Amino acid sequence: MRSSSGRGLRPGVLGTWDTVVMAVAGSAPAYSIAATTAVLVATVGLAGPAALLYCAIPMLGIVLAFGRLGRLDVNAGAGYSWVGRTLHPFLGFLSGWALVVSATLFMVAGSLPAGAMTLALVDPDLAGDRALATAVGAAWFVAMLLVVLGGARLTVRAQLVLSGVELAVLALFVAAALVRGGSRVAFDWSWFGFAHFDGPAGFASGALVATFYFWGWDVTSNLSEETRDSRRTAGLAALIGVGVVFLVFEAFTVAVNMFLTAEEIRASGSHVLGALGEAVWPGVGGRLLVLAVLLSTVATLETTLIQVTRSLFAMGRDRTMPAVLGRVHRRWHTPWAAVAAVGAVALTLFAASVALGSVGDVLAAGVSAIGLQIAFYYGLAGIAAVVAYRRTLLRSVRDFVLGGAWPLFGALFMLWIFIESLGELSGASVAIGLGGLAAGLVPMLHYWRKGSSYYRPAPLDATRPVDTDDDYGDRRSGHRPDYTGKALATDY
């Protein structure tokens, strides 16, 4: 059931362009704007562009951290492996668990709007039927589950269509908004400053919401075992992807400020792009942007499934979760057991979500809860990169900035907004966010007591030669591999 790589997943399936597409699709520009703008405006008002800008700067530090850690350890678990080998296996497991929980929550937070938008395109009156929207959203989820089961190559082909059309529609509307100019207020540079934030706590809450916008680019790291020359490709693709979505986010957040009032944004909720489309291009604009959001939602469901199933696969392979999760399909070389497990849990949550409230209620609590978990595992990864490269930081200014100062700044920023925002969030968001993390203590302690070799890791160190695929079994059994004649981790 294993490929020639000795890990089971099919190596060398994806190239640089493929991983860039996955990074953009993972951040889901149209979906993130639609699902999160109302929450962002409610949190920081007109300071939405500033929140995205000041979150993007430390986020780039986390991107650099992921890229540098990926050079040392190519692993489908990404932060789960890196944090465990640099800081502590307990923190590594919780880092991976945070991704699993946040991605699983997103299955509901993402699929419900997909169902509602599909119905809205057919008959707007049907979009308010929660049970029907849940059923249609679940159907989209199952379709993406089957695509992910079919392999990374099929996944990327689907993304080229979905994300290509989405970005084309978004670019068209940016151009239309620039031509028309704002119908509510004129552009104001103060939207990028600090004047509209309500103190440090308000800034932290806005940054936490902005973190949800960017989340998803790290799917490139979870696909590293299936990517050609992944030690360089995964990090580069993530950097390009974050740059692209940042420009899209800023353009549309500014457009929302210019064309819609705060009352209109709150009233439209997750349909804010439809309202913006009507304001910019009356008649057809709203439906076109709803279509873009639908495509974006389906695309990011796919990339999120990639992240959670590859993370669970790595955990099953390491025996820190049930070993069956580490099984790979003989034909498609995909972690079919992890895919099936995620599908079963998500479909159960879909059924439960019918009793939780409206789509807007689920989104509002889910976005902030997911933001907490994202900030947690991003922050740990940033610190892990600094620890792994600590002996190389003083070799040059470039090493100090890109390998130490920027990733550390990103990590501290993520952990700060995690702590600072706890007092500002609703009880439901805090309970979901922290409760989801705490639940990970149960499997962690269980498999630690069973003696998983993951809890006896070979430390990551940038001054040592990089691990190769042949070293994988030795590294997990606690033995140090023979690095004679192998390239150093700092070689380019």
Coordinates of C-alpha atoms in Angstrom, one line a residue:
M1 CA 0.0 0.0 0.0
R2 CA 3.0 2.3 0.0
S3 CA 4.6 4.0 -3.0
S4 CA 8.2 4.1 -3.9
S5 CA 8.7 6.9 -1.4
G6 CA 8.1 4.5 1.5
R7 CA 5.4 6.7 2.9
G8 CA 2.3 5.7 0.8
L9 CA 1.5 9.1 -0.8
R10 CA 2.4 9.4 -4.5
P11 CA 5.5 11.6 -4.8
G12 CA 6.2 14.3 -7.5
V13 CA 2.5 14.7 -8.6
L14 CA 2.4 18.5 -8.2
G15 CA 4.6 21.2 -9.6
T16 CA 5.2 24.9 -8.7
W17 CA 2.1 26.2 -10.6
D18 CA -0.1 23.5 -9.1
T19 CA 1.0 24.5 -5.6
V20 CA 0.5 28.2 -6.2
V21 CA -3.1 27.4 -7.3
M22 CA -3.6 25.4 -4.2
A23 CA -2.3 28.2 -2.0
V24 CA -4.7 30.7 -3.5
A25 CA -7.6 28.3 -3.4
G26 CA -6.8 27.5 0.2
S27 CA -7.2 31.1 1.3
A28 CA -10.5 31.2 -0.8
P29 CA -10.6 35.0 -1.6
A30 CA -14.4 35.2 -2.5
Y31 CA -15.5 32.9 0.3
S32 CA -13.3 34.6 2.9
I33 CA -14.7 38.1 2.0
A34 CA -18.3 36.9 2.0
A35 CA -18.1 34.9 5.2
T36 CA -16.0 37.3 7.2
T37 CA -16.6 40.9 6.1
A38 CA -19.7 41.3 8.3
V39 CA -17.8 40.0 11.3
L40 CA -14.8 42.2 10.5
V41 CA -16.9 45.3 10.1
A42 CA -18.8 44.5 13.4
T43 CA -15.4 44.2 15.1
V44 CA -13.4 47.2 13.7
G45 CA -15.8 49.2 11.5
L46 CA -14.0 51.1 8.8
A47 CA -10.6 49.7 9.9
G48 CA -11.0 46.5 7.9
P49 CA -8.3 47.4 5.4
A50 CA -5.9 48.2 8.3
A51 CA -6.7 45.0 10.1
L52 CA -5.8 43.0 6.9
L53 CA -2.6 45.0 6.3
Y54 CA -1.3 44.7 9.9
C55 CA -2.1 41.0 10.0
A56 CA -0.5 40.4 6.6
I57 CA 2.9 41.6 7.8
P58 CA 3.3 39.1 10.6
M59 CA 1.6 36.5 8.5
L60 CA 4.4 36.7 6.0
G61 CA 6.7 35.8 8.9
I62 CA 4.7 32.6 9.4
V63 CA 4.9 31.9 5.7
L64 CA 8.7 32.3 5.9
A65 CA 8.7 30.0 8.9
F66 CA 6.7 27.3 7.1
G67 CA 9.0 27.5 4.1
R68 CA 12.2 27.2 6.1
L69 CA 10.9 24.3 8.2
G70 CA 9.7 22.6 5.0
R71 CA 13.3 22.5 3.8
L72 CA 14.3 20.5 6.9
D73 CA 11.4 18.1 7.1
V74 CA 9.1 17.1 4.2
N75 CA 6.0 15.9 6.1
A76 CA 2.3 15.7 5.3
G77 CA 1.7 16.7 8.9
A78 CA 3.7 19.9 8.5
G79 CA 3.5 21.9 11.8
Y80 CA 2.5 18.7 13.7
S81 CA 5.9 17.3 12.9
W82 CA 8.0 20.5 13.0
V83 CA 6.8 21.7 16.3
G84 CA 7.1 18.3 17.8
R85 CA 10.7 18.0 16.7
T86 CA 11.8 21.5 17.8
L87 CA 9.7 22.5 20.8
H88 CA 8.0 19.5 22.4
P89 CA 6.0 16.5 21.1
F90 CA 3.0 17.6 23.2
L91 CA 3.0 21.0 21.6
G92 CA 3.5 19.4 18.2
F93 CA 0.5 17.1 18.7
L94 CA -1.7 20.0 19.8
S95 CA -0.5 22.0 16.8
G96 CA -1.7 19.3 14.5
W97 CA -4.9 18.8 16.5
A98 CA -5.7 22.6 16.3
L99 CA -5.5 22.3 12.5
V100 CA -7.7 19.1 12.5
V101 CA -10.4 20.8 14.8
S102 CA -10.4 24.1 12.9
A103 CA -10.7 22.3 9.5
T104 CA -13.5 20.1 10.8
L105 CA -15.4 23.1 12.1
F106 CA -14.9 24.8 8.7
M107 CA -16.6 21.9 7.0
V108 CA -19.8 23.2 8.6
A109 CA -19.0 26.9 8.4
G110 CA -18.1 26.5 4.7
S111 CA -20.6 24.0 3.5
L112 CA -23.7 25.7 4.9
P113 CA -23.2 29.0 2.8
A114 CA -22.4 26.8 -0.2
G115 CA -25.8 25.2 0.1
A116 CA -27.6 28.5 0.7
M117 CA -25.9 30.2 -2.3
T118 CA -26.7 27.3 -4.6
L119 CA -30.3 27.6 -3.7
A120 CA -30.2 31.4 -4.1
L121 CA -29.0 31.0 -7.7
V122 CA -32.0 28.8 -8.4
D123 CA -34.7 30.5 -6.3
P124 CA -33.8 33.2 -3.7
D125 CA -36.8 32.1 -1.6
L126 CA -35.3 28.7 -1.0
A127 CA -32.0 30.1 0.4
G128 CA -33.6 30.7 3.8
D129 CA -34.6 27.0 4.3
R130 CA -32.0 25.9 6.7
A131 CA -32.6 22.2 6.4
L132 CA -32.5 22.3 2.6
A133 CA -29.4 24.5 2.6
T134 CA -27.7 22.0 4.9
A135 CA -28.6 19.1 2.7
V136 CA -27.3 20.9 -0.5
G137 CA -24.1 22.0 1.4
A138 CA -23.6 18.4 2.5
A139 CA -23.9 17.2 -1.1
W140 CA -21.2 19.7 -2.1
F141 CA -19.0 18.4 0.7
V142 CA -19.5 14.8 -0.4
A143 CA -18.6 15.7 -4.0
M144 CA -15.3 17.3 -2.8
L145 CA -14.6 14.4 -0.6
L146 CA -14.7 12.1 -3.6
V147 CA -12.4 14.5 -5.6
V148 CA -9.9 14.5 -2.7
L149 CA -10.1 10.7 -2.5
G150 CA -9.2 10.6 -6.2
G151 CA -5.8 12.0 -5.7
A152 CA -3.8 15.3 -5.7
R153 CA -3.7 15.5 -9.5
L154 CA -7.5 15.4 -9.8
T155 CA -7.8 17.9 -7.0
V156 CA -5.6 20.4 -8.8
R157 CA -7.5 20.0 -12.0
A158 CA -10.7 20.8 -10.2
Q159 CA -9.0 23.8 -8.6
L160 CA -7.8 25.2 -11.9
V161 CA -11.5 25.5 -13.1
L162 CA -13.0 26.6 -9.8
S163 CA -10.4 29.2 -8.8
G164 CA -9.7 30.4 -12.3
V165 CA -13.4 31.4 -12.9
E166 CA -13.5 32.9 -9.3
L167 CA -10.5 35.1 -9.8
A168 CA -11.7 36.3 -13.2
V169 CA -15.0 37.4 -11.8
L170 CA -13.3 39.1 -8.8
A171 CA -10.9 41.0 -11.1
L172 CA -13.8 42.1 -13.3
F173 CA -15.5 43.6 -10.2
V174 CA -12.4 45.4 -9.0
A175 CA -12.1 47.0 -12.4
A176 CA -15.8 48.0 -12.3
A177 CA -15.5 49.4 -8.8
L178 CA -12.5 51.5 -9.8
V179 CA -14.4 52.9 -12.8
R180 CA -17.5 53.8 -10.9
G181 CA -16.0 55.2 -7.7
G182 CA -17.7 54.9 -4.4
S183 CA -21.4 55.5 -4.2
R184 CA -21.4 56.0 -0.4
V185 CA -18.1 57.6 0.6
A186 CA -14.9 58.5 -1.1
F187 CA -11.7 56.5 -0.5
D188 CA -9.9 57.5 2.7
W189 CA -6.3 56.6 3.6
S190 CA -7.2 56.7 7.3
W191 CA -8.8 53.2 6.7
F192 CA -5.2 51.9 6.7
G193 CA -4.3 53.6 10.0
F194 CA -4.9 53.0 13.7
A195 CA -7.5 55.7 14.2
H196 CA -10.6 53.5 13.8
F197 CA -9.5 50.7 16.2
D198 CA -11.0 50.7 19.7
G199 CA -7.8 50.2 21.7
P200 CA -5.4 47.3 21.7
A201 CA -8.1 44.7 22.5
G202 CA -10.1 45.9 19.4
F203 CA -7.0 45.8 17.3
A204 CA -6.4 42.2 18.5
S205 CA -9.9 41.1 17.7
G206 CA -9.7 42.6 14.3
A207 CA -6.4 40.9 13.6
L208 CA -7.9 37.6 14.8
V209 CA -10.7 37.9 12.2
A210 CA -8.2 38.9 9.6
T211 CA -6.2 35.7 10.4
F212 CA -9.2 33.7 9.2
Y213 CA -9.1 35.6 5.9
F214 CA -5.6 34.4 5.2
W215 CA -5.8 30.9 6.6
G216 CA -5.4 28.0 4.1
W217 CA -2.3 28.9 2.2
D218 CA -0.4 26.3 4.3
V219 CA -2.1 23.5 2.4
T220 CA 1.1 23.6 0.3
S221 CA 3.0 22.2 3.2
N222 CA 0.5 19.4 3.8
L223 CA 1.0 18.5 0.1
S224 CA 4.8 18.5 0.3
E225 CA 5.2 14.7 0.1
E226 CA 3.3 14.8 -3.2
T227 CA 5.1 17.9 -4.6
R228 CA 8.2 17.9 -6.9
D229 CA 11.2 19.6 -5.2
S230 CA 9.0 20.4 -2.3
R231 CA 11.8 21.7 0.0
R232 CA 11.7 24.9 -2.1
T233 CA 8.4 24.7 -4.0
A234 CA 6.0 24.6 -1.0
G235 CA 7.3 27.7 0.6
L236 CA 7.6 29.7 -2.6
A237 CA 4.0 28.8 -3.6
A238 CA 2.7 29.8 -0.2
L239 CA 4.5 33.2 -0.5
I240 CA 3.0 33.9 -3.9
G241 CA -0.4 32.7 -2.8
V242 CA -0.5 35.0 0.2
G243 CA 0.6 38.0 -1.9
V244 CA -2.2 37.4 -4.4
V245 CA -5.0 37.0 -1.9
F246 CA -3.8 40.0 0.1
L247 CA -4.3 42.2 -2.9
V248 CA -7.8 40.8 -3.5
F249 CA -8.8 41.1 0.1
E250 CA -7.7 44.7 0.4
A251 CA -9.4 45.7 -2.9
F252 CA -12.7 44.3 -1.9
T253 CA -12.6 45.5 1.7
V254 CA -12.0 49.0 0.4
A255 CA -14.8 48.6 -2.1
V256 CA -17.2 47.5 0.7
N257 CA -16.3 50.6 2.7
M258 CA -17.0 52.8 -0.4
F259 CA -20.2 51.2 -1.6
L260 CA -22.0 49.8 1.5
T261 CA -23.1 51.2 4.8
A262 CA -22.4 49.4 8.1
E263 CA -26.2 48.7 8.3
E264 CA -26.2 47.2 4.8
I265 CA -23.2 45.0 5.6
R266 CA -24.8 43.7 8.8
A267 CA -28.1 43.1 7.1
S268 CA -26.5 41.2 4.2
G269 CA -24.3 39.1 6.5
S270 CA -22.6 36.3 4.5
H271 CA -24.3 37.6 1.3
V272 CA -22.2 40.8 1.5
L273 CA -20.6 40.2 -1.9
G274 CA -24.0 39.9 -3.5
A275 CA -25.0 43.3 -2.0
L276 CA -21.7 44.7 -3.2
G277 CA -22.3 43.3 -6.7
E278 CA -25.7 44.9 -6.9
A279 CA -24.2 48.3 -5.8
V280 CA -21.4 48.1 -8.4
W281 CA -23.3 46.4 -11.2
P282 CA -27.1 46.5 -10.7
G283 CA -29.0 43.6 -12.1
V284 CA -26.4 41.0 -12.9
G285 CA -23.6 41.9 -10.5
G286 CA -25.0 40.3 -7.4
R287 CA -25.6 37.0 -9.1
L288 CA -22.2 36.9 -10.6
L289 CA -20.5 37.5 -7.3
V290 CA -22.7 34.9 -5.6
L291 CA -21.4 32.5 -8.2
A292 CA -17.8 33.5 -7.5
V293 CA -18.4 32.9 -3.8
L294 CA -20.0 29.5 -4.4
L295 CA -17.0 28.4 -6.6
S296 CA -14.6 29.8 -3.9
T297 CA -16.4 27.9 -1.1
V298 CA -16.4 24.6 -3.0
A299 CA -12.7 25.2 -3.8
T300 CA -11.7 25.9 -0.2
L301 CA -13.7 22.9 1.0
E302 CA -11.4 20.8 -1.2
T303 CA -8.1 22.3 0.1
T304 CA -9.3 22.1 3.7
L305 CA -10.1 18.5 3.2
I306 CA -6.5 18.0 1.9
Q307 CA -5.1 19.7 5.0
V308 CA -7.1 17.7 7.6
T309 CA -6.8 14.3 5.8
R310 CA -3.0 14.7 5.3
S311 CA -2.6 15.8 8.9
L312 CA -4.6 12.8 10.2
F313 CA -2.7 10.5 7.8
A314 CA 0.6 11.7 9.4
M315 CA -0.8 11.2 12.9
G316 CA -2.0 7.7 12.0
R317 CA 1.4 6.9 10.5
D318 CA 3.1 8.0 13.7
R319 CA 0.6 6.1 15.9
T320 CA -0.4 9.2 17.7
M321 CA -3.9 8.6 16.4
P322 CA -5.5 5.3 15.3
A323 CA -3.1 3.6 12.9
V324 CA -5.9 3.0 10.4
L325 CA -5.8 6.7 9.6
G326 CA -2.3 6.1 8.1
R327 CA -3.6 3.7 5.5
V328 CA -3.3 4.6 1.8
H329 CA -5.5 3.5 -1.1
R330 CA -3.6 1.1 -3.4
R331 CA -4.7 2.8 -6.6
W332 CA -5.1 6.5 -5.8
H333 CA -2.3 6.7 -3.2
T334 CA -4.6 8.9 -1.0
P335 CA -5.3 8.4 2.8
W336 CA -8.7 6.8 2.3
A337 CA -9.2 6.0 5.9
A338 CA -8.6 9.6 7.0
V339 CA -10.9 10.8 4.2
A340 CA -13.7 8.4 5.4
A341 CA -13.2 9.5 9.0
V342 CA -13.5 13.2 8.2
G343 CA -16.5 12.6 6.1
A344 CA -18.3 10.7 8.8
V345 CA -17.6 13.4 11.5
A346 CA -18.5 16.3 9.2
L347 CA -21.8 14.8 8.1
T348 CA -22.7 14.3 11.7
L349 CA -21.9 17.9 12.4
F350 CA -24.1 18.9 9.4
A351 CA -27.0 17.1 11.0
A352 CA -26.3 18.8 14.3
S353 CA -26.0 22.3 12.8
V354 CA -29.7 22.3 11.8
A355 CA -30.4 22.8 15.5
L356 CA -27.7 25.4 16.1
G357 CA -29.3 28.4 14.5
S358 CA -29.1 30.3 11.2
V359 CA -26.2 30.2 8.8
G360 CA -25.1 33.6 10.1
D361 CA -25.1 32.4 13.7
V362 CA -22.9 29.3 12.9
L363 CA -20.5 31.5 10.8
A364 CA -20.2 34.2 13.5
A365 CA -19.2 31.8 16.3
G366 CA -17.2 29.5 13.9
V367 CA -15.0 32.2 12.4
S368 CA -13.7 33.5 15.7
A369 CA -13.3 30.0 17.2
I370 CA -11.3 28.9 14.1
G371 CA -9.3 32.1 14.3
L372 CA -8.1 31.2 17.9
Q373 CA -6.9 27.7 16.7
I374 CA -5.2 29.1 13.6
A375 CA -3.3 31.7 15.7
F376 CA -2.3 29.0 18.1
Y377 CA -0.7 26.6 15.6
Y378 CA 0.7 29.4 13.4
G379 CA 2.4 30.9 16.4
L380 CA 4.0 27.6 17.5
A381 CA 5.3 27.1 13.9
G382 CA 6.9 30.5 13.9
I383 CA 8.8 29.8 17.1
A384 CA 9.8 26.3 15.9
A385 CA 11.4 27.9 12.8
V386 CA 13.5 30.2 15.0
V387 CA 14.6 27.3 17.2
A388 CA 15.5 25.1 14.3
Y389 CA 17.6 27.8 12.6
R390 CA 19.0 29.3 15.8
R391 CA 22.6 28.4 15.0
T392 CA 22.5 30.1 11.6
L393 CA 20.8 33.4 12.5
L394 CA 24.0 35.4 12.9
R395 CA 25.7 34.3 9.7
S396 CA 24.2 37.3 7.7
V397 CA 21.6 40.0 7.9
R398 CA 19.4 38.0 5.5
D399 CA 19.5 34.9 7.8
F400 CA 18.8 37.1 10.9
V401 CA 15.8 38.9 9.3
L402 CA 14.2 36.0 7.3
G403 CA 15.1 33.2 9.6
G404 CA 14.8 34.8 13.0
A405 CA 13.3 38.3 13.4
W406 CA 10.4 38.1 11.0
P407 CA 9.2 34.6 11.9
L408 CA 9.6 35.4 15.6
F409 CA 7.6 38.6 15.2
G410 CA 4.9 36.7 13.3
A411 CA 4.8 34.0 16.1
L412 CA 4.6 36.5 18.9
F413 CA 1.9 38.5 17.1
M414 CA -0.2 35.4 16.6
L415 CA 0.1 34.3 20.2
W416 CA -0.6 37.9 21.4
I417 CA -3.9 38.1 19.4
F418 CA -4.8 34.7 20.7
I419 CA -4.5 35.8 24.3
E420 CA -5.7 39.4 23.9
S421 CA -8.9 38.5 22.0
L422 CA -10.1 36.0 24.6
G423 CA -11.8 38.8 26.6
E424 CA -13.5 40.2 23.5
L425 CA -15.0 37.1 22.0
S426 CA -18.4 35.6 22.7
G427 CA -18.7 32.8 25.2
A428 CA -19.6 30.4 22.4
S429 CA -16.5 31.3 20.3
V430 CA -14.2 30.9 23.3
A431 CA -15.8 27.6 24.3
I432 CA -15.6 26.2 20.8
G433 CA -12.0 27.4 20.3
L434 CA -10.5 26.4 23.6
G435 CA -12.7 23.4 24.1
G436 CA -11.6 22.0 20.7
L437 CA -8.0 22.4 21.7
A438 CA -8.6 20.8 25.1
A439 CA -10.2 17.8 23.6
G440 CA -6.9 16.9 22.0
L441 CA -5.4 16.1 25.4
V442 CA -7.3 12.8 25.4
P443 CA -5.8 11.2 22.3
M444 CA -2.4 12.8 23.1
L445 CA -2.1 11.3 26.5
H446 CA -3.5 8.0 25.4
Y447 CA -1.0 7.4 22.6
W448 CA 1.9 8.9 24.6
R449 CA 1.3 6.2 27.3
K450 CA 1.2 3.6 24.5
G451 CA 4.7 4.6 23.6
S452 CA 4.4 6.1 20.1
S453 CA 7.9 6.9 18.8
Y454 CA 6.6 10.4 17.8
Y455 CA 7.2 11.3 21.5
R456 CA 10.9 10.4 21.1
P457 CA 11.8 12.7 18.1
A458 CA 15.1 13.4 16.4
P459 CA 15.4 17.2 16.8
L460 CA 15.3 19.5 13.8
D461 CA 18.5 21.5 13.4
A462 CA 19.4 23.6 10.3
T463 CA 23.1 22.9 10.7
R464 CA 22.6 19.2 10.3
P465 CA 22.1 17.5 6.9
V466 CA 18.4 17.3 5.8
D467 CA 16.4 14.1 6.3
T468 CA 15.6 12.1 3.2
D469 CA 12.8 9.7 2.5
D470 CA 15.0 6.8 3.4
D471 CA 15.5 8.2 6.9
Y472 CA 11.8 8.3 7.7
G473 CA 11.5 4.9 9.4
D474 CA 14.7 5.4 11.4
R475 CA 13.7 8.9 12.5
R476 CA 10.3 7.7 13.8
S477 CA 11.9 4.7 15.6
G478 CA 14.1 7.0 17.6
H479 CA 17.4 6.1 15.8
R480 CA 19.6 8.8 14.3
P481 CA 20.0 8.4 10.6
D482 CA 23.4 8.3 8.8
Y483 CA 23.9 11.7 7.2
T484 CA 27.2 11.0 5.6
G485 CA 27.4 12.6 2.2
K486 CA 24.0 14.3 2.4
A487 CA 23.3 18.0 1.8
L488 CA 23.1 20.4 4.7
A489 CA 19.7 21.9 5.4
T490 CA 21.1 25.4 4.6
D491 CA 22.4 24.4 1.2
Y492 CA 20.6 26.1 -1.8

